Coordinates of C-alpha atoms and ligand atoms in Angstrom, one line a residue:
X1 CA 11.6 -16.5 18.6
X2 CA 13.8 -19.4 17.9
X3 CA 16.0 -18.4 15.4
X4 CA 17.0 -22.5 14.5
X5 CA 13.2 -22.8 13.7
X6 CA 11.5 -19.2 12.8
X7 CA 8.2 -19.2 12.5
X8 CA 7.7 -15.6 11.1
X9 CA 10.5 -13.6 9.5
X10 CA 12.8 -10.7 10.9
X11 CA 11.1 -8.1 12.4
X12 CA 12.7 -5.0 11.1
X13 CA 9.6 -2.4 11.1
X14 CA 7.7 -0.4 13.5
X15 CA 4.3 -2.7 12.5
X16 CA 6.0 -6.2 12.6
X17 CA 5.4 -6.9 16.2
X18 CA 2.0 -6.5 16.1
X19 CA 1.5 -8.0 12.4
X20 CA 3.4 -11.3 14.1
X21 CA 1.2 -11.2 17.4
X22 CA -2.1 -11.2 15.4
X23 CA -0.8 -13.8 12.8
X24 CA -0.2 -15.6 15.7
X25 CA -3.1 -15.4 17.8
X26 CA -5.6 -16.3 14.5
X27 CA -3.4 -19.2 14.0
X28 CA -3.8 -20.6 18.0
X29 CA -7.1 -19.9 18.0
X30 CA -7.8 -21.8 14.7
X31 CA -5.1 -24.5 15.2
X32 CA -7.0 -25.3 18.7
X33 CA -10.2 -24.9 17.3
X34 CA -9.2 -27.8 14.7
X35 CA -7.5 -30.2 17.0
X36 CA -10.5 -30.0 19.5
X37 CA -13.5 -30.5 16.4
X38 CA -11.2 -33.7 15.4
X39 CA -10.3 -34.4 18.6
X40 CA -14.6 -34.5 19.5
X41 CA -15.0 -36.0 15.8
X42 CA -13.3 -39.1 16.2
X43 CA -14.1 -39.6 20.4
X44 CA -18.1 -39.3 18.9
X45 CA -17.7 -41.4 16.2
X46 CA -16.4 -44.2 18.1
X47 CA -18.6 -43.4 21.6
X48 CA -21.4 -43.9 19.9
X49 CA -21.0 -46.1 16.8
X50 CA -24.3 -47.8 15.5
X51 CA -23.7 -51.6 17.9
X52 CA -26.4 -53.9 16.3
X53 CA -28.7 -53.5 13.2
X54 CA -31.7 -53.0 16.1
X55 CA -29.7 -50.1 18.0
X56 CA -32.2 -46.9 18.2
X57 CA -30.5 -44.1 20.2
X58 CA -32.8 -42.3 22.7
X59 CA -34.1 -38.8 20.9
X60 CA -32.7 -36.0 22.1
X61 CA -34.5 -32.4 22.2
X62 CA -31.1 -29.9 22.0
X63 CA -29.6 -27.8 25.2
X64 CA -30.0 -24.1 24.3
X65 CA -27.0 -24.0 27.4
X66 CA -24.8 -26.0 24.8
X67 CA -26.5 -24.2 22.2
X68 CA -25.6 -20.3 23.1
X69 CA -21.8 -21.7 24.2
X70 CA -20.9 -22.5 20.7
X71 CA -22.7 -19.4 19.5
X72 CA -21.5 -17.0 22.1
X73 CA -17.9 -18.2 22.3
X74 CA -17.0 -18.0 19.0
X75 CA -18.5 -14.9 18.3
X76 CA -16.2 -13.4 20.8
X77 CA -13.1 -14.9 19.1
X78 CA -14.1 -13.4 15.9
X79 CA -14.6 -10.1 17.3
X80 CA -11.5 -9.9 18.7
X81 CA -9.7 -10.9 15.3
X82 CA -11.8 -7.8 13.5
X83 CA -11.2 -5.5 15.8
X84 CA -7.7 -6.1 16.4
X85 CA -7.1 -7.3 12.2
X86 CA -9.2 -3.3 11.6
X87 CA -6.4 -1.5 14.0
X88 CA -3.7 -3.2 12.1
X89 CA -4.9 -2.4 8.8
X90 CA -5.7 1.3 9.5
X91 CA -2.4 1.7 10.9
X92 CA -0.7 0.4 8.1
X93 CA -2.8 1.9 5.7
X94 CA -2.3 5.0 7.2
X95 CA 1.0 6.5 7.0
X96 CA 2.0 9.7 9.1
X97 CA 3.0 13.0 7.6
X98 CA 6.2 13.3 8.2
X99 CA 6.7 10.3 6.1
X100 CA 9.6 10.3 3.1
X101 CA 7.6 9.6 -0.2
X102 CA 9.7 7.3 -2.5
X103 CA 8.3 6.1 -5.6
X104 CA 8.2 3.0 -6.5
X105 CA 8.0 1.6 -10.4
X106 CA 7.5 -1.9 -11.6
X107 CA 8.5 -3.3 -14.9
X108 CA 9.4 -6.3 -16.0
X109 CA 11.7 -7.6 -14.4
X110 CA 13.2 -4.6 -12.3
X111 CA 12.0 -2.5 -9.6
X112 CA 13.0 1.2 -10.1
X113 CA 12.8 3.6 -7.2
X114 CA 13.4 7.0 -6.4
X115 CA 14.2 8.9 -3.7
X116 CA 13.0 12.3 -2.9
X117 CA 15.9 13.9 -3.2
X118 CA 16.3 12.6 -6.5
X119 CA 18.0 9.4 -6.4
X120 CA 17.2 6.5 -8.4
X121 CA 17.8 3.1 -7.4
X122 CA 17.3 -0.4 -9.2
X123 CA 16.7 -3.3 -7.4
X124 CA 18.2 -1.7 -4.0
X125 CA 16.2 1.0 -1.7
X126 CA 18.2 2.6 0.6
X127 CA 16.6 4.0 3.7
X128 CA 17.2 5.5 6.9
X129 CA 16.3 3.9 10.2
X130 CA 13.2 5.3 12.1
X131 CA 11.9 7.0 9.5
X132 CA 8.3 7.1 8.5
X133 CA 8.8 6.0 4.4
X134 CA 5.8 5.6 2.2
X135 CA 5.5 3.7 -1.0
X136 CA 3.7 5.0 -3.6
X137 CA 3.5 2.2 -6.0
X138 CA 2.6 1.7 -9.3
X139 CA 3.7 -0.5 -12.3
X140 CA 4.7 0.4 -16.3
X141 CA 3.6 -3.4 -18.0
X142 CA 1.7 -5.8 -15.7
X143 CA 1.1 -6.7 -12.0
X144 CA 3.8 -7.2 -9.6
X145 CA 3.8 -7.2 -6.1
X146 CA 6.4 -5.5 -3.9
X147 CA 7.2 -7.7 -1.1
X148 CA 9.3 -6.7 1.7
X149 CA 8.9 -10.2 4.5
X150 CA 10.8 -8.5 7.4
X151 CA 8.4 -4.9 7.1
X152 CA 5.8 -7.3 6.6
X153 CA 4.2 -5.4 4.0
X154 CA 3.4 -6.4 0.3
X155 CA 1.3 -4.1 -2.1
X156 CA 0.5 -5.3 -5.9
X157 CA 2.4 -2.7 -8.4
X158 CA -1.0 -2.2 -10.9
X159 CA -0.9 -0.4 -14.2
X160 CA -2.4 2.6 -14.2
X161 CA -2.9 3.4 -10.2
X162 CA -1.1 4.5 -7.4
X163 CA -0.8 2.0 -4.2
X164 CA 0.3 3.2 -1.1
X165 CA 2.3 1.3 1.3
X166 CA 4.5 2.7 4.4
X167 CA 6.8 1.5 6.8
X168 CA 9.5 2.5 9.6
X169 CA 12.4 0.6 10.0
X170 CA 13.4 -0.3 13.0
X171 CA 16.8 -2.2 12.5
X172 CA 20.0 -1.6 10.7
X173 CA 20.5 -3.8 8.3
X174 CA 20.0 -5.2 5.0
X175 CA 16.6 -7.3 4.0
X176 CA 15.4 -9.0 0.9
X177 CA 12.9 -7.6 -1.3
X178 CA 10.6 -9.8 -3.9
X179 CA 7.8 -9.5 -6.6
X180 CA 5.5 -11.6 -4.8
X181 CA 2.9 -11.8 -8.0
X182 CA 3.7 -14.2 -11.5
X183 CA 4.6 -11.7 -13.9
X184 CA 6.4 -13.4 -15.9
X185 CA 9.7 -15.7 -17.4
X186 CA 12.1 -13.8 -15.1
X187 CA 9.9 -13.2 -12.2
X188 CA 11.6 -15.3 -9.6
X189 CA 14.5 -13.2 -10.1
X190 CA 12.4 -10.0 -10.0
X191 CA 13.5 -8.8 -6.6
X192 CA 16.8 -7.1 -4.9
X193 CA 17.3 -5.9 -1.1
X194 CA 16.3 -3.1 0.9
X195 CA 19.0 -1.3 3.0
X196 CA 17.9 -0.1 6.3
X197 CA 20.8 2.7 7.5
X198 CA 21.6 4.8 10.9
X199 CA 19.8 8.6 9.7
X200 CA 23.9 9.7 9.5
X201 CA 24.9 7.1 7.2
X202 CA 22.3 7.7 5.2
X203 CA 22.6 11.4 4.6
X204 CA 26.5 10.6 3.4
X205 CA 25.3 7.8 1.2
X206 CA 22.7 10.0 0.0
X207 CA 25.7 12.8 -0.6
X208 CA 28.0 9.8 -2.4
X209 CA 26.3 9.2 -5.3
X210 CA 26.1 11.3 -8.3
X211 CA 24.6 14.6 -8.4
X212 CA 20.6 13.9 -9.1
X213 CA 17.7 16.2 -10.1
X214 CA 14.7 15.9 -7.4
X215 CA 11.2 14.9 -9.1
X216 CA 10.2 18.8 -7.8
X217 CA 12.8 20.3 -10.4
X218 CA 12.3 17.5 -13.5
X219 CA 8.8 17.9 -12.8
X220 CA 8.6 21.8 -12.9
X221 CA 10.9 21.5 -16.2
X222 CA 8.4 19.7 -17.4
X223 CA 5.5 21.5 -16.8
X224 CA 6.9 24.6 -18.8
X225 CA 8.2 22.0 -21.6
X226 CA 4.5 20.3 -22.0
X227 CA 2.9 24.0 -21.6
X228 CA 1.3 23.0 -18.7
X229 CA 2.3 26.7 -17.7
X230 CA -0.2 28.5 -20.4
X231 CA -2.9 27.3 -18.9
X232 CA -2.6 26.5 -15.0
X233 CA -1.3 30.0 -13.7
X234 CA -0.7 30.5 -10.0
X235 CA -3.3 33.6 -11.0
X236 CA -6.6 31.9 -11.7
X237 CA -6.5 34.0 -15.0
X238 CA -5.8 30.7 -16.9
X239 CA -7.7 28.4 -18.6
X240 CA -7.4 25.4 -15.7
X241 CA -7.5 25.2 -12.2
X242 CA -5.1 26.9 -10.1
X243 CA -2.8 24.2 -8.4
X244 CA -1.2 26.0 -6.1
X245 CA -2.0 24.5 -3.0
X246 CA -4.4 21.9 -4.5
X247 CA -2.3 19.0 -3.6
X248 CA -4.3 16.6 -0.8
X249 CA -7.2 19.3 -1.0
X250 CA -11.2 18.3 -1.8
X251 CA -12.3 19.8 -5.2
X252 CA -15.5 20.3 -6.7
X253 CA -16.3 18.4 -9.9
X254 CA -18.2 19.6 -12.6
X255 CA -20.7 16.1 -11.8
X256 CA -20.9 18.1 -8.5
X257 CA -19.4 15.2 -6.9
X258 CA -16.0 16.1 -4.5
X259 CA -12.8 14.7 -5.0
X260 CA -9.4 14.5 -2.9
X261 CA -6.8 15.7 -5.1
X262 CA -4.2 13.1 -4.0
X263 CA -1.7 11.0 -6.2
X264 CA -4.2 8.9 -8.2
X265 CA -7.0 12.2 -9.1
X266 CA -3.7 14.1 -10.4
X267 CA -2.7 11.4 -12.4
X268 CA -6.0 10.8 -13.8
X269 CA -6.4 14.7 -15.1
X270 CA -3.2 14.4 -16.5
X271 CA -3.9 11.1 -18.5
X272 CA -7.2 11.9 -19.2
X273 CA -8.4 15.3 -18.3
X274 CA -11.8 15.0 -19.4
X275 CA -12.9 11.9 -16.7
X276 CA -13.2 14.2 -13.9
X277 CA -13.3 18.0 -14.7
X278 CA -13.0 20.5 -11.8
X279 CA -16.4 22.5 -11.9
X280 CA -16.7 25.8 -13.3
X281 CA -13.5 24.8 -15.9
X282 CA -14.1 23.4 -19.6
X283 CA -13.1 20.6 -20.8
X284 CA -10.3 21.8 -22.7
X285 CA -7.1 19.8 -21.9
X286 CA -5.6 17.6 -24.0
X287 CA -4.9 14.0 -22.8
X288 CA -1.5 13.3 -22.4
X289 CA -1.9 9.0 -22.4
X290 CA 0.9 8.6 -24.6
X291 CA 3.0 11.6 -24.1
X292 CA 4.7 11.3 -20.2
X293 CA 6.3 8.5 -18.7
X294 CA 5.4 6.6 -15.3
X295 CA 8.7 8.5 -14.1
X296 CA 7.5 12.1 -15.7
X297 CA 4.1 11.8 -14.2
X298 CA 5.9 11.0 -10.9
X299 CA 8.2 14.3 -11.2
X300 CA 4.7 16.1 -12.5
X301 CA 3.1 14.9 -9.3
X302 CA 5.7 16.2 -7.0
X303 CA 6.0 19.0 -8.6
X304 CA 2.2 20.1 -8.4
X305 CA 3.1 18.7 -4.3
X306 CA 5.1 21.3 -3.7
X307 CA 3.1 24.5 -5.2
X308 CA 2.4 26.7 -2.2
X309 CA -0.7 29.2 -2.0
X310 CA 0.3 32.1 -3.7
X311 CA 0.2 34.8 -1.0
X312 CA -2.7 36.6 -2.3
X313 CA -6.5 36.0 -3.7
X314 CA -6.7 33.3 -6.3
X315 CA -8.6 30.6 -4.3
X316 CA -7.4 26.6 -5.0
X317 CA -10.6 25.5 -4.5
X318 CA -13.5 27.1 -7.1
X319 CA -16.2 28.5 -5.5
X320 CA -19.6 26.8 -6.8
X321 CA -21.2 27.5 -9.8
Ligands
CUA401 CU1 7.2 -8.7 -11.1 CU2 6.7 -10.9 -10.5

């Protein structure tokens, strides 16, 4: 790419490439398209302009030839764009396991991000090169947008859900981040820079800053400070569902539907239990809208993420009623 004249931005992530080639190849096939339907427009036009008030042009019966073309042809283009737009989308939509999770909180006007280690950033994300990272995005006030041009990916920060984004960096270096949806007086300022590091630098960077408290350890303070504990015993002898192991697990409802339990179902039961109860429990917890913070439910989260199977009996899953 010229860099005097840069059509697309940086490519500093594993899915740019291919993000750029697509972009690309919809915009020559439209841009061609365009200049050839204006191109025939005007030639027509003029070719066969009405000469004389008495002109009658000879009536023509179609060409299914000419017909099936125009079908045919542009069918194919379009197939190509959905197919090749679908494996795009599922591979950025799709981020692999060994990807780092760091959280990601908007509020006007800051981004605040957290490592899982622990860290917290403002404005800044550091993160080390070819590494799988995954966003999971959500927003305290209204709707941002976290916009990273050179990962080419952009996911809206929504109140009250989880969005998932992911990249891998794939060069060193340090790249500007944006809100990318009106949110507000200081919106245009809402934004900062994302810090792509060699793996070593990052570990001592990681090491430099002060001490910090992963989202596993806040979040398993707080679920013996909220009580959480009374009831959700790695024993099955409590009152709620055994989370040991639930994490990224189907679970039976009580509407006998199933449910992942993933980010945005754990959220939801702690918020407000009662919307989706796991079958064969009561409806017994109380709602806890206005009692944790987008950051506490984050540390919750993790904390319920890393609960193992205990080693014997109590299954994860309840058996059917
Ligand atoms: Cu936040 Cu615009």
């Amino acid at each position: 790419m010229n860099p005097a004249f840069p059509l697309v931005p940086e490519q500093a992530a594993s899915a740019a490439g291919e993000v750029d080639a697509l972009f690309l190849f919809i915009l020559g096939v439209t841009g061609a398209f365009a200049v050839a339907i204006w191109a025939a427009l005007i030639f027509l036009a003029v070719r066969y302009r009405r000469r004389s008030p008495a002109d009658r042009p000879p009536e023509i019966h179609g060409s299914i030839a000419l017909e099936l073309t125009w079908t045919i042809v542009p069918f194919l283009l379009m197939a190509v764009m959905f197919v090749w737009g679908a494996k795009v989308y599922f591979t950025m939509n799709r981020p692999p396991d060994d990807a780092m999770t760091v959280s990601v909180v908007g509020k006007r006007w800051m981004w605040k991000l957290q490592h899982p280690t622990g860290q917290r950033e403002i404005n800044e994300l550091h993160v080390p090169m070819g590494r799988a990272v995954r966003l999971v995005i959500t927003s305290e006030d209204t709707i941002h947008s976290f916009f990273v041009p050179a990962f080419r990916i952009k996911k809206d920060a929504v109140p009250g859900r989880y969005n998932m984004a992911w990249f891998r960096a794939t060069k060193a270096g340090s790249y500007h981040l944006f809100c990318a949806e009106y949110c507000g007086t200081e919106h245009a300022r809402m934004g900062g820079r994302v810090v792509v590091m060699e793996p070593e630098a990052y570990q001592t960077w990681l090491a430099g800053g002060p001490p910090a408290e992963s989202p596993v350890v806040a979040g398993e303070k707080l679920f013996t400070e909220l009580n959480c504990i009374t009831c959700h015993r790695p024993d099955s002898a409590g009152r709620g569902p055994v989370l040991q192991g639930i994490f990224g697990r189907p679970v039976r409802l009580a509407s006998g539907d199933t449910v992942v339990a993933d980010e945005s179902y754990l959220r939801e039961s702690i918020l407000n239990p009662a919307a989706r109860v796991v079958a064969g429990y009561q409806p017994v917890m109380p709602a806890y809208q206005t009692q944790v913070s987008e950051e506490q439910l984050i540390a919750l989260i993790a904390y319920i993420h890393s609960l193992q199977v205990p080693a014997e009996g109590a299954p994860a899953v309840p058996p059917a009623p």
